[in-house]
PDB file of C-alpha atoms in Angstrom:
ATOM      1  CA  UNK A   1      -3.089  25.368 -13.402  1.00 40.00           C
ATOM      2  CA  UNK A   2      -4.798  24.793 -10.074  1.00 40.00           C
ATOM      3  CA  UNK A   3      -7.567  22.880 -11.813  1.00 37.00           C
ATOM      4  CA  UNK A   4      -5.035  20.636 -13.532  1.00 39.00           C
ATOM      5  CA  UNK A   5      -3.286  19.950 -10.243  1.00 41.00           C
ATOM      6  CA  UNK A   6      -6.605  19.173  -8.562  1.00 37.00           C
ATOM      7  CA  UNK A   7      -7.594  16.782 -11.351  1.00 37.00           C
ATOM      8  CA  UNK A   8      -4.231  15.041 -11.120  1.00 41.00           C
ATOM      9  CA  UNK A   9      -4.610  14.727  -7.360  1.00 40.00           C
ATOM     10  CA  UNK A  10      -8.097  13.249  -7.684  1.00 38.00           C
ATOM     11  CA  UNK A  11      -6.827  10.806 -10.289  1.00 37.00           C
ATOM     12  CA  UNK A  12      -4.066   9.646  -7.970  1.00 42.00           C
ATOM     13  CA  UNK A  13      -6.460   9.229  -5.047  1.00 39.00           C
ATOM     14  CA  UNK A  14      -9.024   7.380  -7.121  1.00 38.00           C
ATOM     15  CA  UNK A  15      -6.414   5.073  -8.585  1.00 40.00           C
ATOM     16  CA  UNK A  16      -4.985   4.206  -5.199  1.00 40.00           C
ATOM     17  CA  UNK A  17      -8.483   3.568  -3.900  1.00 39.00           C
ATOM     18  CA  UNK A  18      -9.082   1.067  -6.667  1.00 39.00           C
ATOM     19  CA  UNK A  19      -5.898  -0.763  -5.761  1.00 41.00           C
ATOM     20  CA  UNK A  20      -7.069  -0.798  -2.179  1.00 39.00           C
ATOM     21  CA  UNK A  21     -10.264  -2.571  -3.057  1.00 43.00           C
ATOM     22  CA  UNK A  22      -8.228  -5.099  -4.984  1.00 39.00           C
ATOM     23  CA  UNK A  23      -6.594  -5.766  -1.629  1.00 40.00           C
ATOM     24  CA  UNK A  24      -9.964  -5.804   0.123  1.00 38.00           C
ATOM     25  CA  UNK A  25     -10.960  -8.712  -2.050  1.00 37.00           C
ATOM     26  CA  UNK A  26      -8.345 -10.826  -0.376  1.00 40.00           C
ATOM     27  CA  UNK A  27      -7.748 -14.430  -1.092  1.00 34.00           C
ATOM     28  CA  UNK A  28      -8.643 -17.236   1.220  1.00 35.00           C
ATOM     29  CA  UNK A  29      -6.482 -20.245   1.738  1.00 35.00           C
ATOM     30  CA  UNK A  30      -8.034 -23.386   0.254  1.00 34.00           C
ATOM     31  CA  UNK A  31     -10.383 -25.035   2.720  1.00 35.00           C
ATOM     32  CA  UNK A  32     -10.255 -22.174   5.207  1.00 37.00           C
ATOM     33  CA  UNK A  33     -13.021 -20.026   6.650  1.00 40.00           C
ATOM     34  CA  UNK A  34     -13.367 -16.732   8.465  1.00 38.00           C
ATOM     35  CA  UNK A  35     -13.222 -18.264  11.931  1.00 39.00           C
ATOM     36  CA  UNK A  36      -9.839 -19.841  11.276  1.00 45.00           C
ATOM     37  CA  UNK A  37      -7.917 -16.601  11.772  1.00 60.00           C
ATOM     38  CA  UNK A  38      -7.798 -14.447  14.875  1.00 83.00           C
ATOM     39  CA  UNK A  39      -6.618 -10.936  14.038  1.00 92.00           C
ATOM     40  CA  UNK A  40      -5.292  -8.373  16.507  1.00 95.00           C
ATOM     41  CA  UNK A  41      -7.435  -5.290  15.952  1.00 97.00           C
ATOM     42  CA  UNK A  42      -6.960  -2.835  18.857  1.00 97.00           C
ATOM     43  CA  UNK A  43      -7.732   0.060  16.476  1.00 97.00           C
ATOM     44  CA  UNK A  44     -11.093  -1.336  15.406  1.00 97.00           C
ATOM     45  CA  UNK A  45     -13.081   1.861  15.936  1.00 98.00           C
ATOM     46  CA  UNK A  46     -10.877   4.121  13.744  1.00 98.00           C
ATOM     47  CA  UNK A  47     -10.348   1.203  11.360  1.00 98.00           C
ATOM     48  CA  UNK A  48     -14.091   0.863  10.829  1.00 98.00           C
ATOM     49  CA  UNK A  49     -14.362   4.592  10.135  1.00 98.00           C
ATOM     50  CA  UNK A  50     -11.617   4.469   7.487  1.00 98.00           C
ATOM     51  CA  UNK A  51     -13.143   1.297   6.042  1.00 98.00           C
ATOM     52  CA  UNK A  52     -16.502   3.079   5.689  1.00 97.00           C
ATOM     53  CA  UNK A  53     -14.829   6.013   3.906  1.00 97.00           C
ATOM     54  CA  UNK A  54     -13.064   3.620   1.524  1.00 96.00           C
ATOM     55  CA  UNK A  55     -16.342   1.799   0.918  1.00 96.00           C
ATOM     56  CA  UNK A  56     -18.086   5.044   0.077  1.00 97.00           C
ATOM     57  CA  UNK A  57     -15.336   5.963  -2.375  1.00 96.00           C
ATOM     58  CA  UNK A  58     -15.630   2.577  -4.032  1.00 96.00           C
ATOM     59  CA  UNK A  59     -19.405   2.614  -4.309  1.00 95.00           C
ATOM     60  CA  UNK A  60     -19.668   6.194  -5.557  1.00 96.00           C
ATOM     61  CA  UNK A  61     -16.549   6.482  -7.704  1.00 95.00           C
ATOM     62  CA  UNK A  62     -14.372   3.431  -8.161  1.00 95.00           C
ATOM     63  CA  UNK A  63     -16.897   0.762  -9.028  1.00 95.00           C
ATOM     64  CA  UNK A  64     -18.773   2.952 -11.575  1.00 96.00           C
ATOM     65  CA  UNK A  65     -15.468   3.946 -13.202  1.00 96.00           C
ATOM     66  CA  UNK A  66     -14.470   0.287 -13.391  1.00 96.00           C
ATOM     67  CA  UNK A  67     -17.771  -0.676 -15.009  1.00 96.00           C
ATOM     68  CA  UNK A  68     -17.159   1.975 -17.679  1.00 97.00           C
ATOM     69  CA  UNK A  69     -13.632   0.612 -18.174  1.00 96.00           C
ATOM     70  CA  UNK A  70     -14.924  -2.940 -18.607  1.00 96.00           C
ATOM     71  CA  UNK A  71     -17.735  -1.826 -20.886  1.00 95.00           C
ATOM     72  CA  UNK A  72     -15.611   0.378 -23.149  1.00 96.00           C
ATOM     73  CA  UNK A  73     -12.214  -1.326 -23.338  1.00 96.00           C
ATOM     74  CA  UNK A  74     -12.157  -4.624 -25.291  1.00 97.00           C
ATOM     75  CA  UNK A  75     -11.050  -7.783 -23.477  1.00 96.00           C
ATOM     76  CA  UNK A  76      -7.788  -8.219 -25.462  1.00 96.00           C
ATOM     77  CA  UNK A  77      -6.700  -4.659 -24.651  1.00 97.00           C
ATOM     78  CA  UNK A  78      -7.572  -5.065 -20.965  1.00 96.00           C
ATOM     79  CA  UNK A  79      -5.546  -8.273 -20.891  1.00 96.00           C
ATOM     80  CA  UNK A  80      -2.590  -6.495 -22.484  1.00 97.00           C
ATOM     81  CA  UNK A  81      -2.818  -3.762 -19.837  1.00 96.00           C
ATOM     82  CA  UNK A  82      -2.884  -6.416 -17.113  1.00 96.00           C
ATOM     83  CA  UNK A  83       0.132  -8.202 -18.580  1.00 97.00           C
ATOM     84  CA  UNK A  84       2.117  -4.988 -18.937  1.00 97.00           C
ATOM     85  CA  UNK A  85       1.449  -3.852 -15.367  1.00 96.00           C
ATOM     86  CA  UNK A  86       2.365  -7.241 -13.926  1.00 96.00           C
ATOM     87  CA  UNK A  87       5.574  -7.294 -15.936  1.00 97.00           C
ATOM     88  CA  UNK A  88       6.624  -3.910 -14.552  1.00 96.00           C
ATOM     89  CA  UNK A  89       6.570  -5.485 -11.090  1.00 96.00           C
ATOM     90  CA  UNK A  90       8.962  -8.228 -12.189  1.00 97.00           C
ATOM     91  CA  UNK A  91      12.134  -6.668 -10.714  1.00 97.00           C
ATOM     92  CA  UNK A  92      10.442  -6.363  -7.299  1.00 97.00           C
ATOM     93  CA  UNK A  93       9.381 -10.005  -7.461  1.00 97.00           C
ATOM     94  CA  UNK A  94      12.940 -11.040  -8.283  1.00 97.00           C
ATOM     95  CA  UNK A  95      14.416  -8.953  -5.467  1.00 97.00           C
ATOM     96  CA  UNK A  96      11.981 -10.222  -2.850  1.00 98.00           C
ATOM     97  CA  UNK A  97      12.490 -13.841  -3.846  1.00 97.00           C
ATOM     98  CA  UNK A  98      16.235 -13.321  -3.413  1.00 97.00           C
ATOM     99  CA  UNK A  99      15.776 -11.601  -0.047  1.00 97.00           C
ATOM    100  CA  UNK A 100      13.722 -14.571   1.113  1.00 97.00           C
ATOM    101  CA  UNK A 101      16.452 -16.973   0.066  1.00 96.00           C
ATOM    102  CA  UNK A 102      14.151 -18.515  -2.540  1.00 96.00           C
ATOM    103  CA  UNK A 103      16.660 -18.790  -5.363  1.00 96.00           C
ATOM    104  CA  UNK A 104      14.458 -21.087  -7.402  1.00 95.00           C
ATOM    105  CA  UNK A 105      11.660 -18.530  -7.151  1.00 95.00           C
ATOM    106  CA  UNK A 106      14.065 -15.766  -8.156  1.00 96.00           C
ATOM    107  CA  UNK A 107      15.168 -17.806 -11.161  1.00 96.00           C
ATOM    108  CA  UNK A 108      11.557 -18.370 -12.226  1.00 96.00           C
ATOM    109  CA  UNK A 109      10.684 -14.690 -11.706  1.00 97.00           C
ATOM    110  CA  UNK A 110      13.755 -13.638 -13.715  1.00 97.00           C
ATOM    111  CA  UNK A 111      12.928 -16.027 -16.538  1.00 96.00           C
ATOM    112  CA  UNK A 112       9.362 -14.792 -16.621  1.00 97.00           C
ATOM    113  CA  UNK A 113      10.385 -11.125 -16.629  1.00 97.00           C
ATOM    114  CA  UNK A 114      12.984 -11.559 -19.375  1.00 97.00           C
ATOM    115  CA  UNK A 115      10.702 -13.710 -21.520  1.00 97.00           C
ATOM    116  CA  UNK A 116       7.771 -11.325 -21.392  1.00 97.00           C
ATOM    117  CA  UNK A 117       9.935  -8.225 -21.774  1.00 97.00           C
ATOM    118  CA  UNK A 118      11.788  -9.524 -24.826  1.00 97.00           C
ATOM    119  CA  UNK A 119       9.307 -11.825 -26.524  1.00 97.00           C
ATOM    120  CA  UNK A 120       6.135 -10.297 -25.143  1.00 97.00           C
ATOM    121  CA  UNK A 121       6.734  -6.803 -26.538  1.00 96.00           C
ATOM    122  CA  UNK A 122       7.639  -5.209 -23.235  1.00 94.00           C
ATOM    123  CA  UNK A 123       5.209  -7.396 -21.335  1.00 95.00           C
ATOM    124  CA  UNK A 124       2.048  -6.710 -23.354  1.00 97.00           C
ATOM    125  CA  UNK A 125       1.801 -10.431 -24.102  1.00 97.00           C
ATOM    126  CA  UNK A 126       2.197 -13.093 -21.424  1.00 96.00           C
ATOM    127  CA  UNK A 127       4.481 -15.369 -23.410  1.00 97.00           C
ATOM    128  CA  UNK A 128       5.977 -16.815 -20.215  1.00 97.00           C
ATOM    129  CA  UNK A 129       2.721 -18.411 -19.106  1.00 95.00           C
ATOM    130  CA  UNK A 130       2.272 -19.955 -22.532  1.00 94.00           C
ATOM    131  CA  UNK A 131       5.807 -21.336 -22.195  1.00 94.00           C
ATOM    132  CA  UNK A 132       5.002 -22.860 -18.803  1.00 94.00           C
ATOM    133  CA  UNK A 133       6.889 -20.314 -16.676  1.00 94.00           C
ATOM    134  CA  UNK A 134       4.757 -19.707 -13.598  1.00 89.00           C
ATOM    135  CA  UNK A 135       4.158 -16.446 -11.787  1.00 90.00           C
ATOM    136  CA  UNK A 136       6.178 -15.871  -8.580  1.00 86.00           C
ATOM    137  CA  UNK A 137       4.934 -12.577  -7.128  1.00 92.00           C
ATOM    138  CA  UNK A 138       6.507 -11.610  -3.805  1.00 96.00           C
ATOM    139  CA  UNK A 139       6.395  -8.328  -1.897  1.00 97.00           C
ATOM    140  CA  UNK A 140       8.470  -6.978   0.973  1.00 97.00           C
ATOM    141  CA  UNK A 141       5.672  -7.590   3.453  1.00 97.00           C
ATOM    142  CA  UNK A 142       5.974 -11.283   2.616  1.00 97.00           C
ATOM    143  CA  UNK A 143       9.743 -11.013   2.897  1.00 97.00           C
ATOM    144  CA  UNK A 144       9.433  -9.616   6.411  1.00 97.00           C
ATOM    145  CA  UNK A 145       7.058 -12.451   7.244  1.00 97.00           C
ATOM    146  CA  UNK A 146       9.554 -15.018   5.976  1.00 96.00           C
ATOM    147  CA  UNK A 147      12.182 -13.349   8.158  1.00 97.00           C
ATOM    148  CA  UNK A 148       9.960 -13.960  11.174  1.00 96.00           C
ATOM    149  CA  UNK A 149       8.471 -10.489  11.620  1.00 97.00           C
ATOM    150  CA  UNK A 150       4.944 -10.721  13.007  1.00 96.00           C
ATOM    151  CA  UNK A 151       2.027  -8.894  11.369  1.00 96.00           C
ATOM    152  CA  UNK A 152       1.363  -6.539  14.267  1.00 97.00           C
ATOM    153  CA  UNK A 153      -2.032  -4.858  14.703  1.00 97.00           C
ATOM    154  CA  UNK A 154      -4.503  -4.812  11.843  1.00 98.00           C
ATOM    155  CA  UNK A 155      -4.964  -1.397  10.230  1.00 98.00           C
ATOM    156  CA  UNK A 156      -7.162  -0.034   7.463  1.00 98.00           C
ATOM    157  CA  UNK A 157      -5.299   2.609   5.502  1.00 96.00           C
ATOM    158  CA  UNK A 158      -7.061   5.518   3.776  1.00 93.00           C
ATOM    159  CA  UNK A 159      -7.365   4.601   0.093  1.00 85.00           C
ATOM    160  CA  UNK A 160      -5.036   1.614   0.635  1.00 87.00           C
ATOM    161  CA  UNK A 161      -7.463  -0.621   2.452  1.00 93.00           C
ATOM    162  CA  UNK A 162      -6.739  -3.630   4.713  1.00 96.00           C
ATOM    163  CA  UNK A 163      -3.202  -3.984   5.997  1.00 97.00           C
ATOM    164  CA  UNK A 164      -1.173  -4.457   9.157  1.00 97.00           C
ATOM    165  CA  UNK A 165       1.940  -2.816  10.567  1.00 98.00           C
ATOM    166  CA  UNK A 166       4.309  -5.241   8.849  1.00 98.00           C
ATOM    167  CA  UNK A 167       2.632  -5.033   5.443  1.00 98.00           C
ATOM    168  CA  UNK A 168       2.367  -1.244   5.638  1.00 98.00           C
ATOM    169  CA  UNK A 169       6.127  -1.078   6.122  1.00 98.00           C
ATOM    170  CA  UNK A 170       6.583  -3.584   3.308  1.00 97.00           C
ATOM    171  CA  UNK A 171       4.392  -1.532   0.998  1.00 96.00           C
ATOM    172  CA  UNK A 172       6.477   1.544   1.730  1.00 97.00           C
ATOM    173  CA  UNK A 173       9.733  -0.268   0.963  1.00 97.00           C
ATOM    174  CA  UNK A 174       8.359  -1.728  -2.280  1.00 97.00           C
ATOM    175  CA  UNK A 175       7.130   1.720  -3.320  1.00 96.00           C
ATOM    176  CA  UNK A 176      10.516   3.331  -2.684  1.00 96.00           C
ATOM    177  CA  UNK A 177      12.379   0.491  -4.420  1.00 96.00           C
ATOM    178  CA  UNK A 178      10.084   0.293  -7.452  1.00 96.00           C
ATOM    179  CA  UNK A 179      12.347   0.702 -10.509  1.00 95.00           C
ATOM    180  CA  UNK A 180       9.516   2.194 -12.554  1.00 94.00           C
ATOM    181  CA  UNK A 181       8.875   4.851  -9.907  1.00 94.00           C
ATOM    182  CA  UNK A 182      12.590   5.606  -9.622  1.00 95.00           C
ATOM    183  CA  UNK A 183      12.960   5.872 -13.398  1.00 94.00           C
ATOM    184  CA  UNK A 184       9.933   8.089 -13.961  1.00 94.00           C
ATOM    185  CA  UNK A 185      10.904  10.290 -11.020  1.00 93.00           C
ATOM    186  CA  UNK A 186      14.435  10.729 -12.379  1.00 92.00           C
ATOM    187  CA  UNK A 187      13.052  11.573 -15.801  1.00 92.00           C
ATOM    188  CA  UNK A 188      10.519  14.013 -14.369  1.00 91.00           C
ATOM    189  CA  UNK A 189       7.738  11.902 -15.884  1.00 91.00           C
ATOM    190  CA  UNK A 190       5.408  11.796 -12.887  1.00 89.00           C
ATOM    191  CA  UNK A 191       2.374  11.513 -15.154  1.00 92.00           C
ATOM    192  CA  UNK A 192       3.595   8.109 -16.307  1.00 93.00           C
ATOM    193  CA  UNK A 193       3.618   6.908 -12.690  1.00 92.00           C
ATOM    194  CA  UNK A 194       0.125   8.286 -12.092  1.00 92.00           C
ATOM    195  CA  UNK A 195      -1.049   6.636 -15.296  1.00 93.00           C
ATOM    196  CA  UNK A 196       0.328   3.266 -14.247  1.00 94.00           C
ATOM    197  CA  UNK A 197      -1.301   3.592 -10.828  1.00 92.00           C
ATOM    198  CA  UNK A 198      -4.678   4.393 -12.380  1.00 92.00           C
ATOM    199  CA  UNK A 199      -4.391   1.567 -14.905  1.00 94.00           C
ATOM    200  CA  UNK A 200      -3.303  -0.900 -12.219  1.00 94.00           C
ATOM    201  CA  UNK A 201      -6.205   0.093 -10.003  1.00 92.00           C
ATOM    202  CA  UNK A 202      -8.797  -0.265 -12.750  1.00 94.00           C
ATOM    203  CA  UNK A 203      -7.271  -3.551 -13.841  1.00 95.00           C
ATOM    204  CA  UNK A 204      -7.339  -5.010 -10.335  1.00 92.00           C
ATOM    205  CA  UNK A 205     -10.831  -3.789  -9.525  1.00 93.00           C
ATOM    206  CA  UNK A 206     -12.192  -5.055 -12.850  1.00 95.00           C
ATOM    207  CA  UNK A 207     -11.198  -8.595 -11.888  1.00 91.00           C
ATOM    208  CA  UNK A 208     -13.151  -8.393  -8.625  1.00 92.00           C
ATOM    209  CA  UNK A 209     -16.470  -6.821  -9.564  1.00 91.00           C
ATOM    210  CA  UNK A 210     -18.648  -9.851  -8.823  1.00 91.00           C
ATOM    211  CA  UNK A 211     -16.554 -11.112  -5.911  1.00 92.00           C
ATOM    212  CA  UNK A 212     -16.705  -7.912  -3.886  1.00 93.00           C
ATOM    213  CA  UNK A 213     -20.401  -7.491  -4.652  1.00 93.00           C
ATOM    214  CA  UNK A 214     -21.015 -11.019  -3.347  1.00 94.00           C
ATOM    215  CA  UNK A 215     -18.997 -10.373  -0.193  1.00 93.00           C
ATOM    216  CA  UNK A 216     -20.926  -7.178   0.518  1.00 93.00           C
ATOM    217  CA  UNK A 217     -24.257  -8.890  -0.025  1.00 93.00           C
ATOM    218  CA  UNK A 218     -23.540 -12.093   1.876  1.00 93.00           C
ATOM    219  CA  UNK A 219     -21.417 -10.863   4.796  1.00 92.00           C
ATOM    220  CA  UNK A 220     -23.158 -10.118   8.067  1.00 93.00           C
ATOM    221  CA  UNK A 221     -20.222  -7.806   8.842  1.00 96.00           C
ATOM    222  CA  UNK A 222     -18.285  -6.871   5.716  1.00 96.00           C
ATOM    223  CA  UNK A 223     -15.554  -5.206   7.762  1.00 97.00           C
ATOM    224  CA  UNK A 224     -14.916  -8.387   9.775  1.00 96.00           C
ATOM    225  CA  UNK A 225     -15.036 -10.507   6.630  1.00 95.00           C
ATOM    226  CA  UNK A 226     -12.486  -8.346   4.826  1.00 96.00           C
ATOM    227  CA  UNK A 227     -10.250  -8.339   7.900  1.00 97.00           C
ATOM    228  CA  UNK A 228     -10.309 -12.126   8.206  1.00 95.00           C
ATOM    229  CA  UNK A 229      -9.825 -12.734   4.488  1.00 95.00           C
ATOM    230  CA  UNK A 230      -6.892 -10.344   4.398  1.00 96.00           C
ATOM    231  CA  UNK A 231      -5.168 -12.120   7.287  1.00 96.00           C
ATOM    232  CA  UNK A 232      -5.742 -15.524   5.680  1.00 95.00           C
ATOM    233  CA  UNK A 233      -4.442 -14.376   2.319  1.00 94.00           C
ATOM    234  CA  UNK A 234      -1.281 -12.917   3.785  1.00 96.00           C
ATOM    235  CA  UNK A 235      -0.542 -16.004   5.856  1.00 95.00           C
ATOM    236  CA  UNK A 236      -1.012 -18.175   2.792  1.00 94.00           C
ATOM    237  CA  UNK A 237       1.101 -15.874   0.613  1.00 94.00           C
ATOM    238  CA  UNK A 238       3.997 -15.924   3.092  1.00 94.00           C
ATOM    239  CA  UNK A 239       3.821 -19.718   3.204  1.00 92.00           C
ATOM    240  CA  UNK A 240       3.580 -19.802  -0.615  1.00 85.00           C
ATOM    241  CA  UNK A 241       0.335 -21.754  -0.343  1.00 70.00           C
ATOM    242  CA  UNK A 242      -1.386 -19.512  -2.869  1.00 48.00           C
ATOM    243  CA  UNK A 243      -0.239 -16.763  -5.218  1.00 45.00           C
ATOM    244  CA  UNK A 244      -1.426 -13.370  -3.922  1.00 46.00           C
ATOM    245  CA  UNK A 245      -2.163 -12.235  -7.472  1.00 42.00           C
ATOM    246  CA  UNK A 246      -4.789 -14.961  -7.918  1.00 40.00           C
ATOM    247  CA  UNK A 247      -7.331 -14.591  -5.116  1.00 43.00           C
ATOM    248  CA  UNK A 248      -9.848 -17.306  -4.343  1.00 46.00           C
ATOM    249  CA  UNK A 249     -13.150 -16.066  -2.984  1.00 44.00           C
ATOM    250  CA  UNK A 250     -15.862 -18.005  -1.160  1.00 47.00           C
ATOM    251  CA  UNK A 251     -18.458 -19.405  -3.529  1.00 49.00           C
ATOM    252  CA  UNK A 252     -21.931 -18.034  -2.919  1.00 45.00           C
ATOM    253  CA  UNK A 253     -24.906 -19.955  -4.178  1.00 50.00           C
ATOM    254  CA  UNK A 254     -27.165 -18.179  -6.608  1.00 51.00           C
ATOM    255  CA  UNK A 255     -30.602 -17.488  -5.104  1.00 49.00           C
ATOM    256  CA  UNK A 256     -33.254 -19.887  -6.324  1.00 48.00           C
ATOM    257  CA  UNK A 257     -35.536 -18.446  -8.948  1.00 48.00           C
ATOM    258  CA  UNK A 258     -39.192 -18.436  -8.064  1.00 45.00           C
TER     259      UNK A 258
END
């Protein structure tokens, strides 16, 4: 029994770590660069320690597990997993669009959620995109930003990666308000929640294998790069300049072959 509990705990930690490194591969606003954003980081010393721990977890555990996932699971099945996970977040997207006063965004998010749930077999197929209904992901951290709440100091969370005070609070609210979490908790089906977390982490990390490798290899200070990219991505997401679910990474030139 203890072994089962330990395995479940490790699974949860590993899954959350994968999600964190999805966040670490943050998007940049088009045409921006690292120097464009000044980030308040009074906790830099402990932040760097936590960042190093997260990096170690990714290098030793998360990235190898993701490579196995990509190598074993066929592309169509991985895409179905991605679609399903994104669709489960639909109610949160709708709620946050409404809280931001973006009624058009809420209408689009509702249309997308209903279309994929009904016609996409519970969200396994992204019928909405094929029908021209765009993605409108919004989280409560963005909502707070729209309401005028500043980001506060930059923090690196254990297994949750780059964040700030505002987005940490937003993450907590989204977690508590997540209908899937509420439903599985009420049904006593905690394993379903852990399974979704693991699948979401592997899905997110699998989309960023090359990008994070490039950032590690080409950054003089990977910590500072991740910090700057995170701040840029969040500013852009709050301003609706770029969808947070579709990160844009700097392009690194391939080394010339001798």
